[in-house]
Amino acid sequence: MKIWKATVSTAVLTIIGVIVSLTPINLVAGEIRKIVHPDGRVEYTNLSDKQRKVNYTNKSSSSLKKVYKYRNDDGVLSFSDQRPLNIGFEVLRFDCFACGVASTVNWHTTPLNLNAHSYQVKEMSKKYGVDEALVRAVIHAESAFRVNAVSRVGAQGLMQLMPATAKDLGVTNSMDANQNIEGGTKYLAQLLQNFSGDLTLSTAAYNAGPGAVTRYNGVPPYAETKAYVERVAILKERYAKAL
């Protein structure tokens, strides 16, 4: 098994940082260290700067997209850029349509979707007291209205619900558009209530988790989350004018 070296989103790797700091990890080539890049990316690696430079030169960016989290035969928490064989693992990767920091989409002009699932969005917005424009903006940002969208960490459906979150919200099938929209809208309502109606903090929590927002007492310093919050706000304003 090759000792891992990969760059993934800051939202996921903040969690890894806590785990790494608390868990002894046996490494063949050295201890894991944390590197924060200027664009907000966080990288965990056991390679020297020289080795990292060679690695980046010889590998395409696509080969650095996945990090596998697992426990080895000794029960030690481990991370690798190669898929473990015959052992349980998690794929650590967070992605959504509006989360890419380097996205070239013009969020001020990208076409809006005013028709898809319009009845369900309207009904759930009324039921949970959430602005219809916000619900539609989050769907747009999360999945670009793809009913069967699945992220690399397992977030599912239009509003990209994680299985545990979906279960808490009473969603039994996240690929069912109606259930997904109800669950996602209900979750938005909970976040808005928790953060006193603050749209910025609520959308940040939708992306990075309410715990991260509370811990940082504001939008977490993750480049991905900052981009997400800004883009959802743009989409919400545009949908509000168009609906």
XYZ file of C-alpha atoms in Angstrom:
243
model
C 0.000 0.000 0.000
C 1.402 3.325 -1.021
C 1.498 5.962 1.708
C -0.967 8.584 0.628
C -0.404 12.013 -0.697
C -3.337 13.897 -2.030
C -5.108 17.223 -1.930
C -8.802 17.296 -1.083
C -11.276 19.890 0.054
C -10.658 21.879 3.201
C -14.050 20.966 4.660
C -13.220 17.267 4.713
C -9.584 17.634 5.676
C -10.321 19.784 8.688
C -12.002 16.679 10.066
C -8.973 14.616 9.086
C -6.737 17.139 10.837
C -8.550 16.516 14.104
C -8.345 12.756 13.639
C -4.667 12.873 12.724
C -3.864 15.009 15.725
C -5.509 12.500 18.047
C -4.519 9.224 16.392
C -1.013 7.768 16.128
C -0.327 6.772 12.521
C 2.572 4.534 11.546
C 4.264 5.887 8.442
C 6.922 4.323 6.283
C 8.331 7.500 4.799
C 7.892 9.989 7.645
C 5.268 11.759 9.677
C 2.234 13.411 8.173
C 2.405 17.197 8.077
C -0.204 19.746 7.155
C 0.330 22.273 4.339
C -2.105 25.145 3.768
C -1.925 26.512 0.218
C -2.567 30.167 -0.711
C -5.888 29.282 -2.364
C -7.162 27.675 0.823
C -6.480 24.072 -0.091
C -5.200 21.917 2.727
C -2.789 19.086 1.980
C -1.682 16.306 4.296
C 1.482 14.517 3.219
C 4.363 12.446 4.541
C 6.641 13.482 1.663
C 9.432 16.039 1.708
C 9.092 19.223 -0.346
C 11.449 17.727 -2.952
C 9.406 14.531 -3.185
C 6.175 16.526 -3.464
C 7.591 18.540 -6.357
C 8.557 15.388 -8.236
C 5.200 13.806 -7.478
C 3.245 16.749 -8.835
C 5.420 16.877 -11.945
C 4.907 13.211 -12.733
C 1.207 12.899 -11.910
C -1.863 14.329 -13.523
C -4.274 16.214 -11.297
C -6.882 13.518 -11.826
C -4.770 11.005 -9.940
C -4.894 13.178 -6.822
C -8.645 13.369 -6.497
C -9.339 10.559 -4.044
C -8.112 9.769 -0.568
C -9.125 6.514 1.097
C -9.612 6.361 4.865
C -9.438 2.948 6.527
C -8.093 1.013 9.499
C -5.292 -1.442 8.795
C -5.012 -4.947 10.235
C -3.596 -3.518 13.462
C -6.528 -1.149 13.850
C -4.457 1.938 13.016
C -6.316 4.712 11.198
C -4.665 5.179 7.806
C -4.997 7.249 4.645
C -3.948 6.274 1.122
C -4.288 7.468 -2.470
C -4.787 3.865 -3.568
C -7.947 1.869 -2.942
C -7.468 -0.645 -0.093
C -8.104 -4.289 -0.951
C -10.302 -6.615 1.119
C -10.888 -4.057 3.845
C -13.570 -1.515 4.649
C -12.827 2.091 3.704
C -14.326 5.525 3.136
C -13.640 7.774 0.159
C -12.805 11.272 1.408
C -13.822 13.812 -1.171
C -16.335 16.618 -1.007
C -17.600 18.109 -4.219
C -20.685 19.906 -5.436
C -21.548 21.952 -8.485
C -20.793 25.315 -6.860
C -17.945 24.223 -4.589
C -15.009 24.242 -6.990
C -12.815 27.183 -6.055
C -11.423 27.354 -9.587
C -14.829 27.021 -11.283
C -15.110 28.965 -14.535
C -18.905 29.213 -14.336
C -20.191 32.775 -14.422
C -22.735 32.627 -11.606
C -24.241 35.951 -12.643
C -25.184 34.683 -16.101
C -25.379 30.886 -15.929
C -28.901 29.792 -16.986
C -31.411 29.368 -14.168
C -33.784 26.423 -13.904
C -37.220 27.766 -13.088
C -39.289 24.738 -14.021
C -37.763 21.555 -12.610
C -39.638 20.248 -9.545
C -41.462 23.563 -9.260
C -44.499 22.156 -7.409
C -42.461 20.339 -4.757
C -40.148 23.289 -4.210
C -43.108 25.634 -3.751
C -44.921 23.281 -1.389
C -41.900 22.509 0.775
C -40.898 26.167 0.897
C -44.340 26.993 2.283
C -44.374 24.007 4.654
C -41.032 24.833 6.272
C -41.027 28.611 5.842
C -37.959 28.767 3.621
C -37.645 31.196 0.719
C -38.356 29.330 -2.513
C -35.500 31.196 -4.185
C -33.085 29.854 -1.556
C -34.245 26.267 -2.007
C -33.849 26.518 -5.755
C -30.447 28.191 -5.376
C -29.196 25.396 -3.105
C -30.430 22.716 -5.510
C -28.673 24.544 -8.329
C -25.477 24.902 -6.314
C -25.445 21.358 -4.967
C -26.375 19.236 -7.967
C -27.319 21.488 -10.891
C -30.750 19.805 -10.647
C -29.377 16.281 -11.196
C -31.764 13.927 -9.389
C -29.281 11.042 -9.269
C -26.174 13.057 -8.361
C -23.857 11.287 -5.919
C -20.696 12.873 -4.514
C -17.525 10.959 -3.749
C -18.387 11.004 -0.043
C -21.873 9.685 -0.645
C -24.021 12.839 -0.597
C -27.077 12.045 -2.679
C -29.712 13.605 -4.856
C -30.809 17.095 -5.743
C -29.863 18.686 -2.429
C -26.920 16.330 -1.768
C -28.033 14.801 1.522
C -25.571 12.637 3.394
C -27.122 9.290 4.432
C -26.975 10.050 8.157
C -28.508 13.507 7.649
C -31.190 12.065 5.378
C -32.092 9.486 8.028
C -32.383 12.179 10.705
C -34.664 14.146 8.400
C -36.926 11.158 7.730
C -35.755 10.676 4.138
C -35.798 6.994 3.195
C -34.775 7.430 -0.444
C -32.571 10.390 -1.304
C -32.878 9.601 -4.998
C -36.578 10.316 -4.818
C -36.804 13.971 -5.839
C -39.796 14.743 -3.639
C -38.266 13.211 -0.511
C -34.911 14.827 -1.195
C -36.377 18.293 -1.650
C -38.461 17.958 1.500
C -35.464 16.732 3.491
C -33.146 19.426 2.160
C -35.695 22.185 2.732
C -36.380 20.942 6.249
C -32.630 20.963 6.929
C -32.316 24.515 5.610
C -35.155 25.545 7.922
C -33.335 24.007 10.882
C -30.106 25.795 10.000
C -31.869 29.132 9.533
C -33.470 28.696 12.938
C -30.165 27.719 14.552
C -28.398 30.749 13.082
C -31.191 33.267 13.698
C -32.142 33.554 10.040
C -28.637 34.505 8.924
C -28.463 33.377 5.299
C -24.675 33.489 5.100
C -24.119 31.365 8.190
C -26.908 28.961 7.268
C -25.562 28.273 3.793
C -22.049 27.970 5.200
C -23.403 25.366 7.619
C -25.143 23.538 4.781
C -21.760 23.195 3.100
C -19.293 22.767 5.954
C -21.576 21.634 8.754
C -23.102 23.648 11.620
C -20.312 22.548 13.948
C -17.680 24.250 11.801
C -19.673 27.497 11.699
C -20.086 27.448 15.473
C -16.429 26.578 16.029
C -15.208 29.501 13.914
C -18.028 31.813 15.029
C -18.732 32.629 11.400
C -18.047 31.312 7.913
C -15.243 28.733 8.245
C -11.950 29.776 6.596
C -12.333 27.170 3.878
C -11.887 28.434 0.318
C -14.564 26.002 -0.859
C -17.130 27.142 1.699
C -16.464 30.808 1.018
C -16.979 30.214 -2.698
C -20.123 28.191 -2.047
C -21.700 30.846 0.180
C -20.993 33.586 -2.335
C -22.398 31.590 -5.235
C -25.549 30.511 -3.420
C -26.195 34.161 -2.551
C -25.829 35.151 -6.191
C -28.145 32.367 -7.334
C -30.721 33.159 -4.649
C -30.869 36.797 -5.677
C -31.250 35.838 -9.317
C -33.950 33.265 -8.584
C -35.819 35.746 -6.373
C -36.006 38.179 -9.282
C -36.995 35.517 -11.792
C -39.681 33.626 -9.833
